Structure formats: C-alpha cells, structure tokens
C-alpha cells in the first residue's frame, strides 16, 4: 500500500466559509434563513440580526436610515427595510421574507469583504475610548450572546466603547473564564466569535458553555448538544475528507455515528460510535485549533487508483474524488452540487460531466486519470487561491498544481534549515508536497515548543518556523 500523502495549502478561514451559508448539509450561518417571515411587531434574535445588517449598511448608504438594534420590529425598522428593498430592486413591502433576508445578508457580506476579511481580529486590542464599526460588531456579538446566556449584560449597539461596553465585556470574560480586564484582545475576540456562531446557529444551551462536556451522546440522542457535536464534526470533515460530513439537525443517527467512528479511528480512540468525555474533549480541542488556524491546513491526498471510477464504484477513492468535485462546485455554479459520498452515484456522474465540460474534456462522466488529475489540480488551486478570480491573477493552468505548493516549499525550507541547525530534526526535501514524515516533524516541533501537537501549520506554528529561520540566518546590515 502506498504511504499516505498530504499537501499543505492556503485555505479560507472556516468561519468565513460557513458565514457564507454555502454548506452541503445543515445550516451554519448567521446569514441562513430560518424560515420565519419578519414584519412589523416581530421580535427576537432574527430581528436583531437584520437590524444589525441594515444599520451597518446605513453607514455606507445614506438612503438607508440608521437603526437601534433592539430586537423589536417597529416603524423605524420597517422604513429601513423598505429603503433597502427599493435600492435592491425588490418588492417594497417592508417585510423580510427569504428573498429580502438573503439579499440583505449578501449586501452586508459584500461590504465587510471590501473592508477586510469578515470577522477578522483587527490586529490590536479594542478598549474603552475606541469607536467605529469594530466596536459595533463587538457590541452586536455581546447582544446576540445574551439571547442564550441571560446573565450577560444588555447594551446598545452604537459603536462607542464606553463604560457600559467595558462592563459588558468584563461580564462576558468572567462567564467564559477569561481574564476580566474589559479589553477585547485576540482571546476575547475569538471567544466572542465562537459564542456568536454557536448562538446564531442554535448550537448552544443556556446551561453549557462552548465545548463543555454535555454527557454521553450516542445513537438516538437528540437536542442542542447533538447539534454542537455535529458542528465540530462538520469542522473536522471540512479539513479531512476521511471524516464524513453530517447534517446539523440535532439528531444522532447513523450518519453521525459513522462520522464519530471515523474521528475515533483517526485519533486512536475506542471506535464505538459513542461520544464519551475523551471523544468529546478530543473533538472540541481539534476543531477549535482548526477553526482558528491560519493560512495552512493538511489535506489527505490520494494517488489515481489506476482504473477509471464509474457508476456504482464505492470506497475511499470515490470519497476523495467526490471531495474534489464538491470543492470545485462550491466556486463554479455550472457544476451540480453533489456533496461527499463514497458511492459513485448518478448525481456524482452528472457533476463530473459538468466539470469535464468546464475543463474542455470529453464528457464521459467517468473519473478517468485525466479528469482525476484535473480535478485535483483545480481543487487544490482553489484552496490556495480562495477563488477563481485569484486563480486568473496567478495565471492558473488546469494541469499545474504548483500554485498550491508555494507555502509548502516555504515550510519545507524552514524545516530543512531546522534540520541543519538542531539535532533530532532530519533533512527535509523541498518539493512542494508534504509526506507523512514531514507532517510528523511539524507535530514534534509543536510538542517541543508547547503548542498543540496537531501536525497542522497554523499561525503560531508558521511564526515559530519563521522565527527559527531568522535566528539561524539573521539579516545582514
């Protein structure tokens, strides 16, 4: 059997991907439609969400009036909705149905993407006296968190970090076991974002903080703890095709059990499909690292199986191939959405035909060698470039996957330098493709330096490698 091979590629932050609402199963987004029409007299979390988007848009579009984010759909909110609908070319009725909701969210995301990476830490602590959109976002996250955790402070979303906001931050920090200094540094920012994501997607119960063990979960279990479990499994599946993705529906059925078993098998745990404390802690810990990881992630890469994949084939090769097509379909609307599957279905066959048409290949619907390599090249390049527009700027060619390896070669160069300077670290070939031995070196480096030993090059590991190289080869004057 060939050894497992990994490639390290640049990837969008998972929170950014899920915030776009583009997931195969379940809903993982503050922007996903929950099915409730909002109109004059409506109240609650969804109203607060819409008001926040409208109020943010009002900062950039004078036609939309500013709003108080209070969760009450009053006359002012109705006027803002009508103004937005008029600008967007929608029926002007002042009611937020699915079309208005989705268009409103897309407009908000467009503005956020133009300014910076959505929800990205601004690079410096935010504290009393600060003003602006970043403060407004913090206040909104605190307000949404309070809809589940009633002990948190209620406050106005006005973009002014005054004493009330400082007090609210301190209360949040105490509840989530952070140093209560009233300053939003990176750790508090990450926890705010984690809690907001959990509350917005109904993943958290009022009695449990994110990641707190809820008790044994097994097939037949239902409810919010199961949804939280499924969310962490979703994160793992997004980074590792060997773990099947699941629907985030709060029902522990056969697919959730299968995903749990795959995670347990991958991590040397008892493979029983039951989520006890060891499985829960391992899953939350790894999902947390990946959720906050920086520019690089490991992806299992399989060689072409030797014969074309065709209708009815089953197994890991089909699962891997479907993960490539699924990732490509995320970016290209002409390709049918298929999702991860270990069976070569008619749906996958049709998606392959769509991909072959995109690449100018014979539209056989089979996973032959040329199609396999083209799909792998495009899929990995999409991960590196984070979108077709970036590929065009890089001069992408479908038969060339070297664009996926520039960061890999940098990492390998630093590892090789480490091997030249430090006992216990061997020579590393700079090839652009990581083998398992190099992933193991990353895990050793992390362990030796007090980092989580994941084998994934996150921001902390990247910076550690860079510092080591700079210490070995200081810049000349």
Coordinates of N, CA, C and O in Angstrom, one line a residue, residues 196-354:
X196 N -20.9 33.7 19.4 CA -21.9 34.2 18.5 C -22.2 33.2 17.5 O -23.4 33.0 17.2
X197 N -21.2 32.5 16.9 CA -21.5 31.5 15.9 C -22.4 30.4 16.5 O -23.3 29.9 15.8
X198 N -22.1 30.0 17.7 CA -22.9 28.9 18.3 C -24.3 29.4 18.6 O -25.3 28.6 18.4
X199 N -24.5 30.6 19.1 CA -25.8 31.1 19.4 C -26.6 31.3 18.1 O -27.8 31.0 18.0
X200 N -26.0 31.9 17.1 CA -26.6 32.2 15.8 C -27.2 31.0 15.2 O -28.2 31.0 14.4
X201 N -26.5 29.9 15.4 CA -26.9 28.6 14.7 C -27.6 27.7 15.7 O -27.7 26.5 15.4
X202 N -28.0 28.2 16.9 CA -28.7 27.4 17.8 C -28.0 26.1 18.2 O -28.5 25.0 18.4
X203 N -26.6 26.2 18.4 CA -25.8 25.1 18.8 C -25.6 25.0 20.3 O -25.0 24.0 20.8
X204 N -25.9 26.0 21.1 CA -25.6 26.1 22.5 C -26.8 26.2 23.4 O -27.8 26.8 23.0
X205 N -26.7 25.5 24.5 CA -27.8 25.6 25.5 C -27.4 26.6 26.6 O -26.2 26.8 26.9
X206 N -28.4 27.2 27.3 CA -28.0 28.2 28.3 C -27.2 27.7 29.5 O -26.6 28.4 30.2
X207 N -27.2 26.4 29.7 CA -26.5 25.8 30.9 C -25.1 25.3 30.5 O -24.4 24.9 31.5
X208 N -24.7 25.4 29.3 CA -23.4 24.9 28.9 C -22.6 25.9 28.0 O -23.2 26.5 27.1
X209 N -21.4 26.1 28.4 CA -20.5 27.0 27.5 C -20.0 26.2 26.3 O -20.1 24.9 26.4
X210 N -19.5 26.8 25.3 CA -19.0 26.1 24.1 C -17.9 25.1 24.6 O -17.0 25.5 25.3
X211 N -18.0 23.9 24.1 CA -17.0 22.9 24.5 C -17.2 22.1 25.8 O -16.5 21.2 26.0
X212 N -18.1 22.6 26.6 CA -18.3 21.9 27.9 C -19.0 20.5 27.6 O -19.9 20.4 26.8
X213 N -18.5 19.5 28.3 CA -19.0 18.1 28.0 C -20.4 18.0 28.5 O -20.8 18.3 29.7
X214 N -21.3 17.6 27.6 CA -22.8 17.6 28.0 C -23.2 16.2 28.5 O -24.4 16.1 28.8
X215 N -22.3 15.3 28.6 CA -22.7 13.9 29.0 C -22.7 13.0 27.8 O -22.4 13.5 26.6
X216 N -22.8 11.7 28.0 CA -22.7 10.8 26.9 C -23.7 11.0 25.8 O -24.9 11.2 26.1
X217 N -23.2 11.0 24.6 CA -24.1 11.1 23.4 C -23.9 9.8 22.5 O -22.8 9.4 22.3
X218 N -25.0 9.3 22.1 CA -25.0 8.1 21.3 C -26.2 8.1 20.3 O -27.0 9.0 20.4
X219 N -26.2 7.1 19.5 CA -27.3 7.0 18.5 C -28.6 7.0 19.2 O -28.8 6.3 20.2
X220 N -29.5 7.9 18.8 CA -30.8 8.1 19.4 C -30.9 9.4 20.3 O -32.0 9.8 20.6
X221 N -29.7 9.9 20.6 CA -29.7 11.2 21.3 C -30.1 12.3 20.4 O -30.0 12.3 19.2
X222 N -30.8 13.3 21.0 CA -31.3 14.4 20.3 C -31.0 15.7 21.1 O -30.7 15.7 22.2
X223 N -31.2 16.9 20.4 CA -31.2 18.1 21.1 C -29.9 19.0 20.7 O -29.1 18.6 19.9
X224 N -29.8 20.1 21.5 CA -28.8 21.1 21.2 C -27.4 20.5 21.4 O -26.5 20.8 20.5
X225 N -27.1 19.6 22.4 CA -25.7 19.1 22.5 C -25.3 18.2 21.2 O -24.2 18.2 20.8
X226 N -26.3 17.6 20.6 CA -26.0 16.8 19.4 C -25.7 17.8 18.3 O -24.8 17.5 17.5
X227 N -26.4 18.9 18.2 CA -26.1 19.9 17.2 C -24.7 20.4 17.3 O -23.9 20.6 16.3
X228 N -24.3 20.7 18.6 CA -22.9 21.2 18.8 C -21.9 20.1 18.4 O -20.9 20.4 17.7
X229 N -22.2 18.8 18.8 CA -21.3 17.7 18.3 C -21.2 17.7 16.8 O -20.1 17.6 16.3
X230 N -22.3 17.8 16.1 CA -22.3 17.7 14.7 C -21.6 18.9 14.0 O -20.9 18.8 13.0
X231 N -21.6 20.1 14.7 CA -20.9 21.2 14.2 C -19.4 21.0 14.2 O -18.6 21.2 13.3
X232 N -18.9 20.4 15.3 CA -17.5 20.1 15.5 C -17.1 19.0 14.4 O -16.0 19.1 13.8
X233 N -17.9 18.0 14.2 CA -17.7 17.0 13.2 C -17.6 17.7 11.8 O -16.8 17.3 10.9
X234 N -18.5 18.7 11.6 CA -18.5 19.4 10.3 C -17.2 20.1 10.1 O -16.6 20.1 9.0
X235 N -16.6 20.7 11.1 CA -15.3 21.4 11.0 C -14.3 20.4 10.6 O -13.5 20.6 9.7
X236 N -14.2 19.2 11.3 CA -13.2 18.2 11.0 C -13.4 17.7 9.6 O -12.4 17.5 8.9
X237 N -14.6 17.5 9.2 CA -14.8 17.0 7.8 C -14.4 18.0 6.7 O -13.9 17.6 5.7
X238 N -14.5 19.3 7.1 CA -14.1 20.3 6.1 C -12.6 20.3 5.9 O -12.1 20.7 4.8
X239 N -11.8 19.8 6.9 CA -10.4 19.7 6.7 C -9.9 18.3 6.4 O -8.7 18.2 6.0
X240 N -10.7 17.3 6.6 CA -10.2 15.9 6.4 C -11.3 15.1 5.7 O -12.3 14.7 6.3
X241 N -11.1 14.8 4.4 CA -12.1 14.1 3.7 C -12.4 12.7 4.2 O -13.4 12.1 3.8
X242 N -11.5 12.1 5.0 CA -11.8 10.8 5.5 C -12.9 10.8 6.6 O -13.3 9.7 7.0
X243 N -13.3 12.0 7.1 CA -14.3 12.0 8.1 C -15.6 12.5 7.3 O -15.6 13.6 6.8
X244 N -16.6 11.7 7.3 CA -17.9 12.0 6.6 C -18.5 13.3 7.2 O -18.6 13.4 8.4
X245 N -19.1 14.1 6.3 CA -19.8 15.3 6.8 C -21.2 14.8 7.3 O -21.7 13.7 6.9
X246 N -21.8 15.6 8.1 CA -23.1 15.3 8.7 C -24.1 16.4 8.6 O -23.7 17.6 8.4
X247 N -25.3 16.1 8.7 CA -26.4 17.2 8.8 C -26.4 17.7 10.2 O -26.3 16.9 11.2
X248 N -26.5 19.0 10.4 CA -26.5 19.6 11.7 C -28.0 19.8 12.1 O -28.6 20.9 11.9
X249 N -28.6 18.7 12.5 CA -30.0 18.7 12.7 C -30.4 18.3 14.1 O -31.6 18.2 14.5
X250 N -29.4 18.0 15.0 CA -29.7 17.7 16.4 C -30.2 16.3 16.6 O -30.7 15.9 17.7
X251 N -30.1 15.4 15.6 CA -30.5 14.0 15.7 C -29.3 13.1 15.5 O -28.7 13.1 14.4
X252 N -28.9 12.3 16.5 CA -27.8 11.4 16.4 C -28.2 10.1 15.7 O -28.6 9.2 16.3
X253 N -28.1 10.1 14.4 CA -28.5 9.0 13.6 C -27.3 8.2 13.1 O -26.2 8.5 13.5
X254 N -27.5 7.3 12.1 CA -26.4 6.5 11.6 C -25.3 7.3 11.0 O -24.1 7.0 11.1
X255 N -25.6 8.4 10.3 CA -24.5 9.2 9.6 C -23.6 9.9 10.7 O -22.4 10.0 10.5
X256 N -24.2 10.4 11.8 CA -23.5 11.0 12.8 C -22.6 9.9 13.5 O -21.4 10.2 13.8
X257 N -23.2 8.8 13.7 CA -22.4 7.7 14.3 C -21.2 7.3 13.4 O -20.1 7.1 13.9
X258 N -21.4 7.3 12.1 CA -20.3 6.9 11.2 C -19.2 8.0 11.2 O -18.0 7.6 11.2
X259 N -19.6 9.2 11.3 CA -18.6 10.3 11.4 C -17.8 10.2 12.7 O -16.6 10.5 12.8
X260 N -18.5 10.0 13.8 CA -17.9 9.8 15.1 C -16.9 8.7 15.1 O -15.7 8.8 15.5
X261 N -17.3 7.5 14.5 CA -16.4 6.4 14.4 C -15.1 6.7 13.6 O -14.0 6.3 13.9
X262 N -15.3 7.5 12.5 CA -14.2 7.9 11.6 C -13.2 8.7 12.4 O -12.0 8.6 12.3
X263 N -13.8 9.7 13.2 CA -12.9 10.5 14.0 C -12.2 9.7 15.1 O -11.0 9.9 15.3
X264 N -12.9 8.8 15.7 CA -12.3 8.0 16.8 C -11.1 7.1 16.2 O -10.1 7.0 16.7
X265 N -11.4 6.5 15.0 CA -10.4 5.7 14.3 C -9.2 6.5 14.0 O -8.0 6.1 14.2
X266 N -9.4 7.7 13.5 CA -8.3 8.6 13.1 C -7.4 9.0 14.3 O -6.2 9.3 14.1
X267 N -8.0 9.1 15.5 CA -7.3 9.6 16.6 C -7.0 8.6 17.7 O -6.6 8.9 18.8
X268 N -7.0 7.3 17.3 CA -6.6 6.3 18.2 C -7.5 6.1 19.5 O -7.1 5.6 20.5
X269 N -8.8 6.5 19.3 CA -9.7 6.3 20.4 C -10.5 5.0 20.2 O -10.5 4.4 19.2
X270 N -11.2 4.6 21.3 CA -12.1 3.4 21.2 C -13.1 3.7 20.1 O -13.9 4.7 20.2
X271 N -13.2 2.8 19.1 CA -14.1 3.0 18.0 C -15.4 2.4 18.3 O -15.7 1.2 17.9
X272 N -16.3 3.1 19.0 CA -17.6 2.6 19.3 C -18.8 3.5 18.9 O -19.9 3.1 19.1
X273 N -18.5 4.6 18.3 CA -19.5 5.5 17.8 C -20.3 6.2 18.9 O -21.2 6.9 18.7
X274 N -19.7 6.1 20.2 CA -20.3 6.7 21.3 C -19.5 7.9 21.8 O -18.2 7.7 21.9
X275 N -20.1 9.0 22.1 CA -19.3 10.2 22.4 C -19.2 10.3 23.9 O -20.1 10.9 24.6
X276 N -18.2 9.8 24.5 CA -17.9 10.0 25.9 C -17.0 11.2 26.1 O -16.7 11.9 25.1
X277 N -16.5 11.4 27.3 CA -15.7 12.6 27.6 C -14.4 12.6 26.7 O -14.0 13.7 26.2
X278 N -13.7 11.5 26.6 CA -12.5 11.5 25.8 C -12.7 11.9 24.4 O -11.9 12.7 23.8
X279 N -13.7 11.3 23.8 CA -14.0 11.7 22.4 C -14.5 13.1 22.3 O -14.0 13.9 21.4
X280 N -15.3 13.6 23.2 CA -15.8 15.0 23.1 C -14.6 15.9 23.3 O -14.5 16.9 22.5
X281 N -13.8 15.7 24.3 CA -12.7 16.7 24.5 C -11.7 16.7 23.3 O -11.2 17.8 22.9
X282 N -11.4 15.5 22.8 CA -10.5 15.5 21.6 C -11.1 16.2 20.4 O -10.4 16.9 19.7
X283 N -12.4 16.0 20.2 CA -13.1 16.6 19.1 C -13.2 18.1 19.2 O -12.8 18.8 18.3
X284 N -13.5 18.6 20.4 CA -13.6 20.0 20.6 C -12.2 20.7 20.5 O -12.1 21.7 19.9
X285 N -11.2 20.0 21.1 CA -9.9 20.6 21.0 C -9.4 20.7 19.6 O -8.8 21.7 19.2
X286 N -9.5 19.7 18.8 CA -9.0 19.7 17.4 C -9.8 20.7 16.6 O -9.3 21.4 15.8
X287 N -11.2 20.7 16.8 CA -12.0 21.6 16.0 C -11.7 23.0 16.3 O -11.7 23.9 15.4
X288 N -11.4 23.3 17.6 CA -11.0 24.7 18.0 C -9.7 25.1 17.3 O -9.6 26.3 16.9
X289 N -8.7 24.2 17.3 CA -7.5 24.6 16.6 C -7.7 24.9 15.2 O -7.2 25.9 14.6
X290 N -8.4 24.0 14.5 CA -8.7 24.2 13.1 C -9.5 25.4 12.8 O -9.3 26.1 11.8
X291 N -10.5 25.7 13.7 CA -11.4 26.8 13.5 C -10.6 28.1 13.5 O -10.9 29.1 12.8
X292 N -9.5 28.2 14.3 CA -8.7 29.4 14.4 C -7.4 29.3 13.7 O -6.6 30.2 13.8
X293 N -7.2 28.2 12.9 CA -5.9 28.1 12.2 C -5.8 29.1 11.2 O -6.7 29.7 10.7
X294 N -4.5 29.4 10.8 CA -4.2 30.4 9.9 C -4.2 30.0 8.5 O -5.1 29.4 8.0
X295 N -3.0 30.2 7.8 CA -3.1 30.1 6.3 C -2.9 28.7 5.8 O -3.1 28.5 4.6
X296 N -2.7 27.7 6.6 CA -2.3 26.4 6.1 C -3.1 25.3 6.8 O -3.4 25.3 7.9
X297 N -3.4 24.2 6.0 CA -4.2 23.1 6.5 C -3.7 21.8 5.8 O -3.3 21.9 4.7
X298 N -3.7 20.7 6.5 CA -3.4 19.4 5.8 C -4.6 18.8 5.2 O -5.7 18.7 5.8
X299 N -4.4 18.3 4.0 CA -5.4 17.6 3.2 C -4.9 16.3 2.8 O -3.8 16.2 2.2
X300 N -5.6 15.2 3.1 CA -5.2 13.9 2.6 C -5.3 13.8 1.1 O -6.3 14.2 0.5
X301 N -4.2 13.4 0.5 CA -4.1 13.4 -1.0 C -3.9 12.0 -1.5 O -2.9 11.3 -1.1
X302 N -4.8 11.4 -2.3 CA -4.7 10.0 -2.7 C -4.2 10.0 -4.2 O -4.5 10.8 -5.0
X303 N -3.4 8.9 -4.6 CA -3.0 8.8 -6.0 C -4.1 8.3 -6.8 O -5.1 7.7 -6.3
X304 N -4.1 8.5 -8.1 CA -5.1 7.9 -9.0 C -5.1 6.4 -8.8 O -4.1 5.8 -8.8
X305 N -6.3 5.8 -8.7 CA -6.4 4.4 -8.4 C -6.0 3.4 -9.5 O -5.9 2.2 -9.2
X306 N -5.7 3.9 -10.7 CA -5.2 3.0 -11.7 C -6.3 2.7 -12.8 O -5.9 2.4 -14.0
X307 N -7.5 2.7 -12.4 CA -8.6 2.5 -13.4 C -9.7 3.6 -13.1 O -9.9 4.1 -12.0
X308 N -10.5 3.9 -14.2 CA -11.5 5.0 -14.0 C -12.5 4.6 -13.0 O -12.9 3.4 -12.9
X309 N -13.0 5.6 -12.3 CA -14.1 5.5 -11.4 C -15.4 5.6 -12.2 O -15.6 6.5 -13.0
X310 N -16.3 4.7 -12.0 CA -17.6 4.7 -12.8 C -18.8 4.4 -11.9 O -18.6 4.1 -10.7
X311 N -19.9 4.5 -12.5 CA -21.2 4.4 -11.8 C -21.2 3.1 -11.0 O -20.9 2.0 -11.5
X312 N -21.5 3.2 -9.7 CA -21.6 2.1 -8.8 C -20.4 1.8 -8.0 O -20.4 1.0 -7.0
X313 N -19.2 2.4 -8.4 CA -18.0 2.1 -7.6 C -18.2 2.7 -6.2 O -18.9 3.7 -6.0
X314 N -17.5 2.1 -5.3 CA -17.5 2.5 -3.9 C -16.1 2.6 -3.2 O -15.2 1.9 -3.8
X315 N -16.0 3.3 -2.1 CA -14.8 3.2 -1.4 C -14.1 4.6 -1.2 O -14.7 5.6 -1.6
X316 N -12.9 4.6 -0.6 CA -12.2 5.8 -0.3 C -11.8 6.6 -1.5 O -11.8 7.9 -1.4
X317 N -11.5 6.0 -2.6 CA -11.2 6.7 -3.8 C -12.3 7.5 -4.3 O -12.2 8.7 -4.7
X318 N -13.5 7.0 -4.2 CA -14.7 7.7 -4.6 C -15.0 8.9 -3.7 O -15.3 10.0 -4.1
X319 N -14.8 8.6 -2.4 CA -15.0 9.7 -1.4 C -14.0 10.8 -1.6 O -14.4 12.0 -1.6
X320 N -12.8 10.5 -1.9 CA -11.8 11.6 -2.1 C -12.1 12.3 -3.4 O -12.1 13.6 -3.5
X321 N -12.5 11.6 -4.5 CA -12.8 12.2 -5.8 C -14.0 13.1 -5.6 O -14.1 14.3 -6.1
X322 N -15.0 12.7 -4.8 CA -16.2 13.5 -4.6 C -15.9 14.7 -3.8 O -16.5 15.8 -4.0
X323 N -14.9 14.7 -2.9 CA -14.5 15.9 -2.2 C -13.9 16.9 -3.1 O -14.1 18.1 -2.9
X324 N -13.1 16.5 -4.1 CA -12.6 17.4 -5.1 C -13.7 18.1 -5.9 O -13.7 19.3 -6.1
X325 N -14.6 17.3 -6.4 CA -15.7 17.8 -7.2 C -16.6 18.8 -6.4 O -17.0 19.8 -6.8
X326 N -16.8 18.4 -5.1 CA -17.6 19.2 -4.2 C -17.0 20.6 -4.0 O -17.7 21.6 -4.0
X327 N -15.7 20.6 -3.8 CA -15.0 21.8 -3.5 C -15.0 22.7 -4.8 O -15.2 23.9 -4.7
X328 N -14.9 22.1 -6.0 CA -14.9 22.9 -7.2 C -16.3 23.4 -7.4 O -16.5 24.6 -7.8
X329 N -17.3 22.6 -7.1 CA -18.7 23.1 -7.3 C -19.1 24.2 -6.4 O -20.0 25.0 -6.7
X330 N -18.4 24.3 -5.3 CA -18.6 25.4 -4.4 C -18.3 26.8 -5.1 O -19.0 27.8 -4.8
X331 N -17.4 26.8 -6.0 CA -17.0 28.0 -6.6 C -17.6 28.2 -8.0 O -17.6 29.3 -8.5
X332 N -18.0 27.1 -8.7 CA -18.5 27.2 -10.0 C -20.0 26.8 -10.1 O -20.3 25.6 -9.9
X333 N -20.8 27.7 -10.4 CA -22.3 27.5 -10.4 C -22.7 26.5 -11.5 O -23.7 25.9 -11.4
X334 N -21.9 26.3 -12.6 CA -22.2 25.4 -13.7 C -22.1 23.9 -13.3 O -22.5 23.0 -14.0
X335 N -21.5 23.7 -12.1 CA -21.3 22.3 -11.7 C -22.3 21.9 -10.6 O -22.5 22.6 -9.7
X336 N -23.0 20.8 -10.9 CA -24.0 20.3 -9.9 C -23.4 20.1 -8.6 O -22.3 19.6 -8.4
X337 N -24.2 20.4 -7.5 CA -23.8 20.2 -6.1 C -24.0 18.7 -5.8 O -25.0 18.1 -6.1
X338 N -22.9 18.1 -5.3 CA -23.0 16.6 -5.1 C -22.8 16.3 -3.6 O -23.5 15.4 -3.1
X339 N -21.9 16.9 -2.9 CA -21.6 16.5 -1.5 C -20.7 15.3 -1.4 O -20.5 14.6 -2.4
X340 N -20.2 15.0 -0.2 CA -19.3 13.9 -0.1 C -20.0 12.6 -0.1 O -21.1 12.4 0.5
X341 N -19.5 11.7 -0.9 CA -20.1 10.3 -1.0 C -19.1 9.3 -1.3 O -18.1 9.6 -2.0
X342 N -19.2 8.1 -0.8 CA -18.2 7.0 -1.1 C -18.8 6.1 -2.1 O -18.2 5.0 -2.4
X343 N -19.9 6.5 -2.8 CA -20.5 5.7 -3.8 C -20.7 6.6 -5.1 O -21.1 7.7 -5.0
X344 N -20.3 6.1 -6.2 CA -20.3 6.8 -7.5 C -21.7 6.8 -8.0 O -22.1 5.9 -8.7
X345 N -22.5 7.8 -7.6 CA -23.9 7.9 -8.0 C -24.1 8.6 -9.3 O -23.2 9.2 -9.8
X346 N -25.4 8.6 -9.7 CA -25.7 9.4 -10.9 C -25.5 10.9 -10.7 O -25.1 11.6 -11.6
X347 N -25.8 11.3 -9.5 CA -25.5 12.7 -9.2 C -24.1 13.1 -9.3 O -23.7 14.1 -9.9
X348 N -23.2 12.2 -8.8 CA -21.7 12.5 -8.9 C -21.3 12.4 -10.4 O -20.6 13.2 -10.9
X349 N -21.9 11.5 -11.1 CA -21.6 11.3 -12.6 C -21.9 12.6 -13.3 O -21.2 13.1 -14.2
X350 N -23.1 13.1 -13.0 CA -23.5 14.4 -13.7 C -22.6 15.5 -13.3 O -22.3 16.4 -14.2
X351 N -22.2 15.6 -12.1 CA -21.3 16.7 -11.6 C -20.0 16.6 -12.3 O -19.4 17.6 -12.7
X352 N -19.5 15.3 -12.5 CA -18.3 15.1 -13.2 C -18.4 15.5 -14.7 O -17.4 16.2 -15.3
X353 N -19.5 15.3 -15.3 CA -19.7 15.7 -16.7 C -19.7 17.2 -16.8 O -19.1 17.8 -17.7
X354 N -20.3 17.9 -15.8 CA -20.2 19.4 -15.7 C -18.8 19.9 -15.6 O -18.4 20.8 -16.3

